[in-house]
Coordinates of C-alpha atoms in Angstrom, one line a residue:
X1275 CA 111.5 120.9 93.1
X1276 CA 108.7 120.5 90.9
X1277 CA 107.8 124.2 90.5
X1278 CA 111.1 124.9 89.4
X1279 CA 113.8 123.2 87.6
X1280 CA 116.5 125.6 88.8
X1281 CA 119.0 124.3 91.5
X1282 CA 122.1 126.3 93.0
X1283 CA 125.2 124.6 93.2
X1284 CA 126.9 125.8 95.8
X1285 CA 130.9 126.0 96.5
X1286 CA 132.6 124.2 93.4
X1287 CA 131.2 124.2 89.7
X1288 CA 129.9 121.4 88.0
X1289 CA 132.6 120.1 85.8
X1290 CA 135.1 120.8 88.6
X1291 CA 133.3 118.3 90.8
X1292 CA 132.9 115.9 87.8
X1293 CA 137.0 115.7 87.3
X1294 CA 137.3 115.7 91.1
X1295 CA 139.6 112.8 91.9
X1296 CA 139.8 112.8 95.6
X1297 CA 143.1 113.8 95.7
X1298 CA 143.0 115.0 99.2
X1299 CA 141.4 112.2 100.9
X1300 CA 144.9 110.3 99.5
X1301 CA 149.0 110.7 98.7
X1302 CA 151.3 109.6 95.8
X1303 CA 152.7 106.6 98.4
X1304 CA 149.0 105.1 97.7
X1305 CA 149.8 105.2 93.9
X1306 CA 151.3 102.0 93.7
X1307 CA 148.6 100.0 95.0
X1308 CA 145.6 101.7 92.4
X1309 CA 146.5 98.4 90.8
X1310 CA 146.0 96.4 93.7
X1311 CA 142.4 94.2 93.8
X1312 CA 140.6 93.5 96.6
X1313 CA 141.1 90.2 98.8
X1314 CA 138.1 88.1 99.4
X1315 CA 134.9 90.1 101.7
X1316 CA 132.2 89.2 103.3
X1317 CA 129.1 91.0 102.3
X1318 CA 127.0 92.2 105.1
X1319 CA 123.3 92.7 105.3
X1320 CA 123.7 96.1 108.3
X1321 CA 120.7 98.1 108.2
X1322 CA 119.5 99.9 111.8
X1323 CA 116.7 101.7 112.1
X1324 CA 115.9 104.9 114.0
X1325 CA 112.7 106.0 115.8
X1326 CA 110.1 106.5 113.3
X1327 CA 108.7 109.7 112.5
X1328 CA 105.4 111.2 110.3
X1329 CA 102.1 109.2 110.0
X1330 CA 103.3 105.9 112.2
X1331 CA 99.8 104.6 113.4
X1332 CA 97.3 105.4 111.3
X1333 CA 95.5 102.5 109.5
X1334 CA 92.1 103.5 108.9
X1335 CA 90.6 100.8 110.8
X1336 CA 86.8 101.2 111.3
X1337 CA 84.9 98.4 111.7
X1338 CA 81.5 99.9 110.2
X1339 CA 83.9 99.3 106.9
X1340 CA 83.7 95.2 107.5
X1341 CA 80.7 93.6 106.1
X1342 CA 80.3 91.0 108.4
X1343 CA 79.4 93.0 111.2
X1344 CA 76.7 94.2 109.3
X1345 CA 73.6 92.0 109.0
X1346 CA 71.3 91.4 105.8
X1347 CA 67.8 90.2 106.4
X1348 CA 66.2 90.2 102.8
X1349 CA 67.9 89.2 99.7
X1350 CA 66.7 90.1 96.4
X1351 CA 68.0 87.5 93.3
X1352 CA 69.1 89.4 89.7
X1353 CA 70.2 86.9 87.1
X1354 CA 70.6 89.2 83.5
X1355 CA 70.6 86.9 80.5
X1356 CA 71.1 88.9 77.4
X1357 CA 68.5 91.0 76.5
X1358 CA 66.3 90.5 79.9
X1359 CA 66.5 90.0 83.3
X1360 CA 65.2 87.2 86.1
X1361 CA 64.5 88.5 89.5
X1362 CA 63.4 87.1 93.2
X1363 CA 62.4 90.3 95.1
X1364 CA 60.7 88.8 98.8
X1365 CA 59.9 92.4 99.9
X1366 CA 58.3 93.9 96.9
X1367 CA 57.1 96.8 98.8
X1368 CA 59.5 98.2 100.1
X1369 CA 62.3 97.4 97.6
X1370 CA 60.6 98.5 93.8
X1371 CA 62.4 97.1 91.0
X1372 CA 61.2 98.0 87.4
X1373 CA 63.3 96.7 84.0
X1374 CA 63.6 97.7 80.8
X1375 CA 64.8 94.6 79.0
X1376 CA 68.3 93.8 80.7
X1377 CA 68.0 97.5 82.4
X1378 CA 67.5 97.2 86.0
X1379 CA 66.5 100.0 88.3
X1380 CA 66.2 99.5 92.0
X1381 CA 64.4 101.9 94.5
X1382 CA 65.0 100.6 98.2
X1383 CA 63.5 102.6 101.5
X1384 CA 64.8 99.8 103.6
X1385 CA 67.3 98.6 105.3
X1386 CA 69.4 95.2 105.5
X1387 CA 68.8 94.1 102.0
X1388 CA 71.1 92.0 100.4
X1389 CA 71.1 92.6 96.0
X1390 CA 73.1 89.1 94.5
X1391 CA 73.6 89.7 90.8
X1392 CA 74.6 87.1 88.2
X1393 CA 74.1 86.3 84.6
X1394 CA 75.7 88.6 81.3
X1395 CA 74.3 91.1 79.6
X1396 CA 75.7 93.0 76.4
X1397 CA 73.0 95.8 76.8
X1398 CA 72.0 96.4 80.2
X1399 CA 72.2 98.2 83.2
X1400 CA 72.1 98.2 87.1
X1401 CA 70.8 101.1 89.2
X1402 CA 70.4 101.7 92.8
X1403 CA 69.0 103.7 95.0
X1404 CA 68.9 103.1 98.4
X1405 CA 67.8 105.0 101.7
X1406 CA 70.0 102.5 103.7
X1407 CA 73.0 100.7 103.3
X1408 CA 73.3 97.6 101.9
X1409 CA 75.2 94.4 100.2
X1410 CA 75.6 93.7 96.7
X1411 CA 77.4 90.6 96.0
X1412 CA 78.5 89.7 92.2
X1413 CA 78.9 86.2 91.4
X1414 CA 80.2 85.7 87.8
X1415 CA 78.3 88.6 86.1
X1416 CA 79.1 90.2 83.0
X1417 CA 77.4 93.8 82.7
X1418 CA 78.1 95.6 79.2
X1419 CA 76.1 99.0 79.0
X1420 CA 75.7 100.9 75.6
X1421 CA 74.7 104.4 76.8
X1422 CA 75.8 104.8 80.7
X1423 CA 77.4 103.2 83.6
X1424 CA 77.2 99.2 84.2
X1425 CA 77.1 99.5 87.7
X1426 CA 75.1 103.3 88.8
X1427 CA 74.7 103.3 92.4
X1428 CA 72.7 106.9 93.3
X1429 CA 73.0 106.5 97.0
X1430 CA 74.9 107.7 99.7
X1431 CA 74.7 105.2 101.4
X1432 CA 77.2 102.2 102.2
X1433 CA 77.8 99.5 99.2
X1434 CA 79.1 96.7 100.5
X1435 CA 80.3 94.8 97.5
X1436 CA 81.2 90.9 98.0
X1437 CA 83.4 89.4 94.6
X1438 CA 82.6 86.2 93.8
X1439 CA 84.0 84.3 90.8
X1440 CA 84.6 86.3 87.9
X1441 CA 82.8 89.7 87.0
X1442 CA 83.1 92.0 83.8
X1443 CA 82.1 95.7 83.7
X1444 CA 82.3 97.4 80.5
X1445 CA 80.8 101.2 80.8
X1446 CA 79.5 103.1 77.0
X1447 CA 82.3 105.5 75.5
X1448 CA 79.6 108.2 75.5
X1449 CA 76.6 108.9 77.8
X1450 CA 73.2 109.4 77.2
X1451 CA 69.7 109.3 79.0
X1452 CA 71.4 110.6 82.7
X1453 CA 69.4 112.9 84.2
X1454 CA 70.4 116.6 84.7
X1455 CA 71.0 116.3 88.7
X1456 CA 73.0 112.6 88.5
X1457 CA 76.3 112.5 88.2
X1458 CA 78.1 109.6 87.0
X1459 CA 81.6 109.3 85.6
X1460 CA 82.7 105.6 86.0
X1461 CA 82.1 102.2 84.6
X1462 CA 81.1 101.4 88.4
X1463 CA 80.1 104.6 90.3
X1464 CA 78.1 105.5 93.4
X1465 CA 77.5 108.8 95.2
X1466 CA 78.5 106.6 98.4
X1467 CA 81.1 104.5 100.1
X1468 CA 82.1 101.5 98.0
X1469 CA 83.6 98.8 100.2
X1470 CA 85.4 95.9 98.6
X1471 CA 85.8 92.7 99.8
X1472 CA 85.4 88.6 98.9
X1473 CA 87.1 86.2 97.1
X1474 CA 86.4 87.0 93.5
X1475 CA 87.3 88.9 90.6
X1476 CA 86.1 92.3 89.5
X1477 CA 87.5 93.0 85.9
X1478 CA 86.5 96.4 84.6
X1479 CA 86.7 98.5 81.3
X1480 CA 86.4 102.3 81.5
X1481 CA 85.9 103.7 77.9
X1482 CA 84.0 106.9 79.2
X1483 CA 85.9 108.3 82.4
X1484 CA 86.8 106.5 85.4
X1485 CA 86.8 103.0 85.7
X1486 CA 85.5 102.6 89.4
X1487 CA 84.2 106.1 91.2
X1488 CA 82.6 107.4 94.6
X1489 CA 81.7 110.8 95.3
X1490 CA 82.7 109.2 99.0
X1491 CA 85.0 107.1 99.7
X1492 CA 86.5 103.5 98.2
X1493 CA 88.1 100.7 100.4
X1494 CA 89.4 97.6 99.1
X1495 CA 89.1 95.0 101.9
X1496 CA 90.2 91.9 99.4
X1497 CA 89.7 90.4 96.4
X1498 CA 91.2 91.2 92.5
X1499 CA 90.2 94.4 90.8
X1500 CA 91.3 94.6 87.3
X1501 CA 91.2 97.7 85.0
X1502 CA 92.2 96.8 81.8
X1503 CA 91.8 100.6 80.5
X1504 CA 90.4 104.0 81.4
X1505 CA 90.1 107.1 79.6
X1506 CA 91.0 108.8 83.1
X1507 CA 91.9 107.2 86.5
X1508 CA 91.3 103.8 87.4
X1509 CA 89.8 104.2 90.7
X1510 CA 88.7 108.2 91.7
X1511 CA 87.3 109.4 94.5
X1512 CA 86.6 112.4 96.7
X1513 CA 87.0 112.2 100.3
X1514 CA 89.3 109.1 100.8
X1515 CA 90.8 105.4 99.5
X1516 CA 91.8 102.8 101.8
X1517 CA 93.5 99.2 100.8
X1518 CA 93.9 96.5 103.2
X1519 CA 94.5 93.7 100.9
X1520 CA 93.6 92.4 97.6
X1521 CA 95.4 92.7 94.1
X1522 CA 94.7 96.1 91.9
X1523 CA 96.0 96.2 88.3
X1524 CA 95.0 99.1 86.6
X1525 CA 96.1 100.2 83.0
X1526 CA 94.8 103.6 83.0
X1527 CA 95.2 106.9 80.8
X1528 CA 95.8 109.2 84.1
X1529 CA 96.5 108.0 87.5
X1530 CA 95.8 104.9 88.6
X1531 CA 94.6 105.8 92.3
X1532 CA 93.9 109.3 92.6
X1533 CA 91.6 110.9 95.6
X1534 CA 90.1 114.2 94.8
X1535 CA 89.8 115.8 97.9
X1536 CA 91.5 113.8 100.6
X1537 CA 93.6 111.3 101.7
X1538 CA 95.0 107.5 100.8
X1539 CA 96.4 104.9 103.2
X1540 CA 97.2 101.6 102.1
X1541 CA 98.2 99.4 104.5
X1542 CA 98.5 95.7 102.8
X1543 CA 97.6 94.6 98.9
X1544 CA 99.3 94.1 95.8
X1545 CA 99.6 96.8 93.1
X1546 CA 100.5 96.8 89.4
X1547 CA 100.0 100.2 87.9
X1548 CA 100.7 101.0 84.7
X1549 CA 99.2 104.6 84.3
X1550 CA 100.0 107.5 81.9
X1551 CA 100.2 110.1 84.7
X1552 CA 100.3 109.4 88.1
X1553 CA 100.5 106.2 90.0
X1554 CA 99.3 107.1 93.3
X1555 CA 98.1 110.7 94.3
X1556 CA 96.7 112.2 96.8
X1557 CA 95.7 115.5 94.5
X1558 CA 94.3 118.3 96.4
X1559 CA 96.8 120.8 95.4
X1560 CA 96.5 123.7 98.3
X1561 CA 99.0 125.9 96.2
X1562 CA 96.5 126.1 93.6
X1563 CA 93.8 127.0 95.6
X1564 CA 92.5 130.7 96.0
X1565 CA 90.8 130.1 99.6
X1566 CA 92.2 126.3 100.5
X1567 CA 90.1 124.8 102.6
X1568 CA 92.2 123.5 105.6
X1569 CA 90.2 120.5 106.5
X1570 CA 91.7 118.6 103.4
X1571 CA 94.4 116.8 104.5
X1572 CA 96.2 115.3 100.7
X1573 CA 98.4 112.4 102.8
X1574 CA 99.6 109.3 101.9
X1575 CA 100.9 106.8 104.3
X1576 CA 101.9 103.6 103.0
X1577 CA 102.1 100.9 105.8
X1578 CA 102.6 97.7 103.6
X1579 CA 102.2 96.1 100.3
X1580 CA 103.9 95.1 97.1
X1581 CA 104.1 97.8 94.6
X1582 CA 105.1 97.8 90.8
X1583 CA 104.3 101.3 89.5
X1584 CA 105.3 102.5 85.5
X1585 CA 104.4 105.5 84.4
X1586 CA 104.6 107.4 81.1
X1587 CA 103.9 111.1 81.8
X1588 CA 103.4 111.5 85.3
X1589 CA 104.8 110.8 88.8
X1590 CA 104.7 107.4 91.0
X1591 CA 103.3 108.3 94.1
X1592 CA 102.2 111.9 94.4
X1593 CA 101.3 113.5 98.2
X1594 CA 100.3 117.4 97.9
X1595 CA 100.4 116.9 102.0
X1596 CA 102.6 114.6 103.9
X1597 CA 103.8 111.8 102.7
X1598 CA 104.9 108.7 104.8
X1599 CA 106.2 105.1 104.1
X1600 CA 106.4 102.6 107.0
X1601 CA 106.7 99.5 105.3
X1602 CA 106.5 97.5 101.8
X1603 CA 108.0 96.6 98.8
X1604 CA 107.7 99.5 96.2
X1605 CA 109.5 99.8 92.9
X1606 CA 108.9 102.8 90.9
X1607 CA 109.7 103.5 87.2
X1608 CA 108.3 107.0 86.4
X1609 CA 108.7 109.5 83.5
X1610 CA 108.4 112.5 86.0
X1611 CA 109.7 112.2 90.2
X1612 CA 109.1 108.5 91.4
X1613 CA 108.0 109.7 95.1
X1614 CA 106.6 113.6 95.3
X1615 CA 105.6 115.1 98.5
X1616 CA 104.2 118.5 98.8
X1617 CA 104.7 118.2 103.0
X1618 CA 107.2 116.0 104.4
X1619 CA 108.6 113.4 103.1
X1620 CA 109.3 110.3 105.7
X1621 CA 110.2 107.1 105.0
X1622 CA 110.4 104.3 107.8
X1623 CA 110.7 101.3 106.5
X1624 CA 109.9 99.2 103.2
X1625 CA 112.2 98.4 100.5
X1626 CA 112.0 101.1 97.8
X1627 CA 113.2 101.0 94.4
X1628 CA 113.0 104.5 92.2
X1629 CA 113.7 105.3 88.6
X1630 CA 112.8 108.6 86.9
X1631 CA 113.9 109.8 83.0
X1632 CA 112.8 113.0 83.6
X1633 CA 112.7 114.9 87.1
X1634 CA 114.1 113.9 90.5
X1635 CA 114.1 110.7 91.9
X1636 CA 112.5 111.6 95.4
X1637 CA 111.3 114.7 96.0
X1638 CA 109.9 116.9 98.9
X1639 CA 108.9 120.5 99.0
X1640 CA 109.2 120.4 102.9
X1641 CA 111.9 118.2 104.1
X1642 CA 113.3 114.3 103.9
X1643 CA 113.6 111.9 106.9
X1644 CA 114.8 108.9 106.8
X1645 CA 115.0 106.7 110.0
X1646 CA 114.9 103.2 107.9
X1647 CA 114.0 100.6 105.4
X1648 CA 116.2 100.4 102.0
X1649 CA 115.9 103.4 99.7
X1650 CA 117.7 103.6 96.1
X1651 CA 116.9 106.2 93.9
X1652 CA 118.0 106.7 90.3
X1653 CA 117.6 110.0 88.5
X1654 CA 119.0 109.5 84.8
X1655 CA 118.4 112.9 83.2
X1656 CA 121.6 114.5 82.9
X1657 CA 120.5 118.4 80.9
X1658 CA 118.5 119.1 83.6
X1659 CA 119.7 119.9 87.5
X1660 CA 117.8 117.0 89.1
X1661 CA 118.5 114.9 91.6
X1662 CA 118.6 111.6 93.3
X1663 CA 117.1 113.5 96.5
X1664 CA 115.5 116.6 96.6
X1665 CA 114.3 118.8 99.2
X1666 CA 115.4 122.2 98.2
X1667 CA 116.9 124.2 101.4
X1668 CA 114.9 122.3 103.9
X1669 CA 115.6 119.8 106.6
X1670 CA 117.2 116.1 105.0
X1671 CA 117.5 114.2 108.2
X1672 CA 119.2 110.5 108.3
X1673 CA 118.7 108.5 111.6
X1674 CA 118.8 105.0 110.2
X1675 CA 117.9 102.9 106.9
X1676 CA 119.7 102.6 103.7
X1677 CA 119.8 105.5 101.1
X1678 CA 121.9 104.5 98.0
X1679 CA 120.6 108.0 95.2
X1680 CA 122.2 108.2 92.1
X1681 CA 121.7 111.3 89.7
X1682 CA 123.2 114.8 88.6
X1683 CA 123.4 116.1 92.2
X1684 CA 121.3 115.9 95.3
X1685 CA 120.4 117.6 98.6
X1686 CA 123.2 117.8 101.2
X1687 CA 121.9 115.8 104.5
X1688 CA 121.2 118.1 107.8
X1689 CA 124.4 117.6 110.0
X1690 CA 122.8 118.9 112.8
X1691 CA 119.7 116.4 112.8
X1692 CA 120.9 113.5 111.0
X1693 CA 122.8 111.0 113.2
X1694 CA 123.7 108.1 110.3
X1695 CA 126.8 109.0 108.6
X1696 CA 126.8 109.6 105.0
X1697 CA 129.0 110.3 102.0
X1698 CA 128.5 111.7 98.4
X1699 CA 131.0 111.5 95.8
X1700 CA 131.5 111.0 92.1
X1701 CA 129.4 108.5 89.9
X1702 CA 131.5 105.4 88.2
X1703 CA 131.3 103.8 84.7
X1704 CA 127.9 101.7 84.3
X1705 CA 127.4 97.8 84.8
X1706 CA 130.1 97.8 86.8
X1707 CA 130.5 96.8 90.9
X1708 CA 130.9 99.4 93.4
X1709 CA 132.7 98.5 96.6
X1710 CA 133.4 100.5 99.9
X1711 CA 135.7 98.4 102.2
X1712 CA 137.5 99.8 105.3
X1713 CA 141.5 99.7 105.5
X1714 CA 140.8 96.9 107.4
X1715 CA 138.4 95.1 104.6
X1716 CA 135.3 95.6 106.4
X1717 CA 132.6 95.5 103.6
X1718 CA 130.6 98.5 103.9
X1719 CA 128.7 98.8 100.1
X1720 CA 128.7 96.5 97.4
X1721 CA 126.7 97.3 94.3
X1722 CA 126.2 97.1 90.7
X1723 CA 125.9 100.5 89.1
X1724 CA 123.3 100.5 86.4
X1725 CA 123.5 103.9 85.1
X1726 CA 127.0 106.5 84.7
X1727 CA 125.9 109.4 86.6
X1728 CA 127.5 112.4 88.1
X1729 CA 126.8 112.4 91.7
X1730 CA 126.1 109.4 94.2
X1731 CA 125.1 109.2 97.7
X1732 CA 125.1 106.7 100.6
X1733 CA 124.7 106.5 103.9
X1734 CA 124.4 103.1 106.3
X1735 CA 125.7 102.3 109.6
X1736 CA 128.0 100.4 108.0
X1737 CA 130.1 104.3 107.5
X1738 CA 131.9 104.3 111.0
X1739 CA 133.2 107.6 112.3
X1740 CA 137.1 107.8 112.4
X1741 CA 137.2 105.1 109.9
X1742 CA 139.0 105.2 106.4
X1743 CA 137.5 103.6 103.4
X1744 CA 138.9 102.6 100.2
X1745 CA 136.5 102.5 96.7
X1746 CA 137.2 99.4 94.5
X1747 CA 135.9 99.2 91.1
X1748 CA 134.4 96.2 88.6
X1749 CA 135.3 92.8 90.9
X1750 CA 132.6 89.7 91.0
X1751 CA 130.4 88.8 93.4
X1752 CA 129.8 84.7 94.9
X1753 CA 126.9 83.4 96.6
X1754 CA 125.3 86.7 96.6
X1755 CA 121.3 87.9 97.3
X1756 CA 121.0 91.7 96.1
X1757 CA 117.3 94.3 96.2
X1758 CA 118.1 95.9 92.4
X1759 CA 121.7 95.6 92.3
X1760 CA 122.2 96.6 96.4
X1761 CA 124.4 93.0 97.5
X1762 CA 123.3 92.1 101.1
X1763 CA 124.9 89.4 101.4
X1764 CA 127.5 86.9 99.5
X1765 CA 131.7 87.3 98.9
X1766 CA 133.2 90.1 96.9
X1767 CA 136.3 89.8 95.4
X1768 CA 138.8 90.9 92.3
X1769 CA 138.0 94.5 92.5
X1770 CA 140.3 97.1 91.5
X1771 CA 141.6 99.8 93.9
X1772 CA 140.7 103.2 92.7
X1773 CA 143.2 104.6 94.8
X1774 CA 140.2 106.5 96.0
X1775 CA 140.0 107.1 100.0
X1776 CA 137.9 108.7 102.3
X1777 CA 137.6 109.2 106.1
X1778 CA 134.6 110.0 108.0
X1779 CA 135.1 112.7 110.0
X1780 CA 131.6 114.0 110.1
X1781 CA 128.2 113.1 110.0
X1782 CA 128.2 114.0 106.0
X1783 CA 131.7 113.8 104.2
X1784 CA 131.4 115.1 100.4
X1785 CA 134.3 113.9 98.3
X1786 CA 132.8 114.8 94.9
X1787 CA 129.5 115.0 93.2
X1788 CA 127.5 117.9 93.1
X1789 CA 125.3 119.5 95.6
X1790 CA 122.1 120.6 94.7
X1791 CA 120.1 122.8 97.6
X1792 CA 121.6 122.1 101.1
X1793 CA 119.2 121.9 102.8
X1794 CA 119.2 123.2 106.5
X1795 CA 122.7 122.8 108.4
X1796 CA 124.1 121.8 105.0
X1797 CA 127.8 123.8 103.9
X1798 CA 126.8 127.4 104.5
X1799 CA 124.2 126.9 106.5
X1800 CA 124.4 126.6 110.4
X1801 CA 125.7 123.4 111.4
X1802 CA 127.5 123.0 107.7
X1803 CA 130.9 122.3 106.7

């Protein structure tokens, strides 16, 4: 676990597990065929799925979110150019707009205005503020500000933001002329909800803080949001984030989505991340608070989406509260654990690829389940007790899905809960294939190892109860498809017998590797071994 690095290995010490050569799963009359290869197998693509568990419905839907239920009676024209700024205002008394050159300050007491902004500016500025929500579409503007924020909405209102074409926001490195009791921290911020949606492009440059910020809440309906840099997260806020679709990339020097004081769900989108700590975090960290207050709920639920998440210093996706995946394509490549969760840990679906160099692969500090999708985690550190999985001594529960973890050790799965048979046993030489066959040649893993570890773990309903499996080695693969080295389908063939066997007797059969914590019903625990 995160807060300490310290693991107990339980029953056999390290190095005896490492030489562990599975001696008693097999007999000196199976010596003569360690030679033998393996005869042509199909590859099959087996992966059931139990009854989903954690956060299964929750999308965030409201539909005071969606812009066009909303209606916009007035619309006030801003074209900057340069140094200046044109503007159509039809309702001039209700809606007061006063410049200063290309800096443009809006004071609205009505509602159902609609604010379309165009033109570039190098030195300039738009402010809002706003009794009432309202619409502001950007159409091709460029907004570079010298002292502040490009975008300042001081509302907390509802800022329904429509892309269109291709807009720039470039905030000052340093702030100056804010008054005492305004806050603002990003390149675009607003004390309000920020609602994204449209067609266009929203490309922003966050030398001072943040690069987009609400004091609310920020939902990204559609469109592209780019953030080329930040000097902290890429998009911050306090209560809440919500993505339905769209494309985020966001080079960042902390997290790339973080939410202060609340929740994230994402349900659809595509994500590149490339973020110095964190990729994803829900942050309210109720551990570190002296009086936590109980009606923050730090979640993240994950229903779909395409993911690519690198980070340098930090974690991948980070939940102080629950954490649950339902669906969507996520590949992780983190310097700390790729998937944290400071509450349970469920995933349900999605295909999920993990990589860590420094902590555990996936880690909960209240329990794993796992009723589907296809999960491989990869923990490479190997002078630290970290893991593939990691849930300490509580509940790691396997009713369906693919778990492939590779690392020093990992949790043992909860006999008495999980009902997918699994197996852990000692790591194999690098760039090499991996192949479990029955006695019978019944493919039941095939998969190129990419790093030597210690300790390996599988489990798929492919691992049949009463039958005995033989582990090949090296071999090739024809006609093959394969999710990070995981083969679902092609012909395997020319492997070399091991002369490694194993039998599945129980729901978790440990023929090597290293344990780390048990978790509940694990060997010496009720229900264990």
């Amino acid at each position: 676990m995160k807060l300490s690095r310290i693991k107990t290995i339980k029953g056999l010490s390290i190095l005896g597990l490492m030489v562990l050569t599975f001696v008693a799963c097999s007999s000196d009359d199976d010596n003569d065929d360690i030679l033998s290869t393996s005869e042509d197998i199909a590859i099959t693509d087996t992966n059931l799925s139990g009854t989903a568990e954690g956060d299964t419905n929750n999308t965030g839907e409201d539909e005071d979110d969606l812009v066009e239920n909303a209606t916009f009676e007035n619309t006030v024209q801003i074209v900057f150019s340069n140094t200046s700024a044109t503007i159509t205002n039809p309702v001039p008394d209700d809606v007061v707009i006063t410049q200063d050159g290309a800096d443009v300050t809006i004071n609205s007491s009505i509602s159902a205005v609609a604010y379309e902004v165009s033109g570039s500016t190098t030195n300039g500025l738009l402010k809002i503020y706003s009794d009432k929500k309202f619409k502001l579409a950007l159409n091709d503007v460029s907004i570079t500000n010298a002292d502040g924020p490009a975008i300042n909405i001081q509302s907390s209102k509802t800022s329904f933001v429509v892309l269109e074409g291709n807009n720039n926001l470039t905030d000052a490195s340093t702030y100056s002329n804010i008054p005492d009791d305004e806050d603002a921290k990003a390149t675009f911020f607003s004390e309000g909800q920020l609602i994204f949606s449209g067609s266009g492009a929203l490309n922003v440059a966050g030398l001072y803080k943040h690069g987009i910020a609400s004091d609310d809440y920020v939902r990204v309906i559609s469109g592209t949001i780019t953030v080329s840099e930040a000097a902290s997260d890429g998009i911050h806020t306090n209560d809440y984030i919500i993505v339905d679709g769209g494309t985020l990339n966001l080079t960042v020097d902390s997290d790339g989505l973080d939410c202060e004081e609340g929740y994230i769900i994402i349900n659809d989108g595509t994500f590149i991340i490339n973020a110095a700590d964190d990729g994803i975090a829900a942050s309210y960290d109720i551990d570190d608070e002296e009086e936590p207050d109980d009606s923050i709920t730090p979640y993240v639920t994950i229903n779909g989406g395409d993911f690519t998440i690198n980070t340098s210093e930090g974690e991948g996706i980070e939940a102080k509260g629950v954490m649950t995946i339902n669906d969507g394509n996520i590949n992780i490549n983190s310097y700390d654990d790729g998937l944290n969760s400071g509450g349970n840990l469920y995933i349900n679906g999605g295909n999920i690829y993990v990589y860590t160099t420094l902590n555990d692969a996936i880690d909960s500090n209240a329990g794993i389940t796992v009723t589907g999708g296809t999960t491989i985690a990869i923990a490479v550190r190997t002078d630290e007790p970290d893991g593939s999985f990691d849930c300490d001594d509580s509940s790691f529960k396997i009713t369906g899905g693919t778990i492939l973890g590779l690392g020093l050790n990992t949790s043992f799965p909860t006999e008495s809960e999980s009902t997918q048979n699994s197996v852990i046993f000692d790591g194999v030489s690098a760039n090499q294939l991996l192949n479990i066959q029955s006695e019978d040649g019944t493919e039941a893993l095939t998969y190129e190892v990419p790093k030597s570890v210690v300790t390996i773990i599988y489990s798929n309903a492919k691992l049949e109860t009463g039958q005995t499996y033989k582990i090949y080695t090296g071999g090739t693969v024809s006609n093959g498809t394969e999710f990070n080295g995981l083969y679902t389908s092609g012909t395997y063939s020319g492997g070399t017998d091991s002369g490694d066997s194993f039998t599945i007797n129980s729901t978790v059969t440990q023929i090597g590797g290293v344990m780390g914590p048990t978790g509940e019903g694990g060997p010496g625990g009720p229900g264990g071994n």
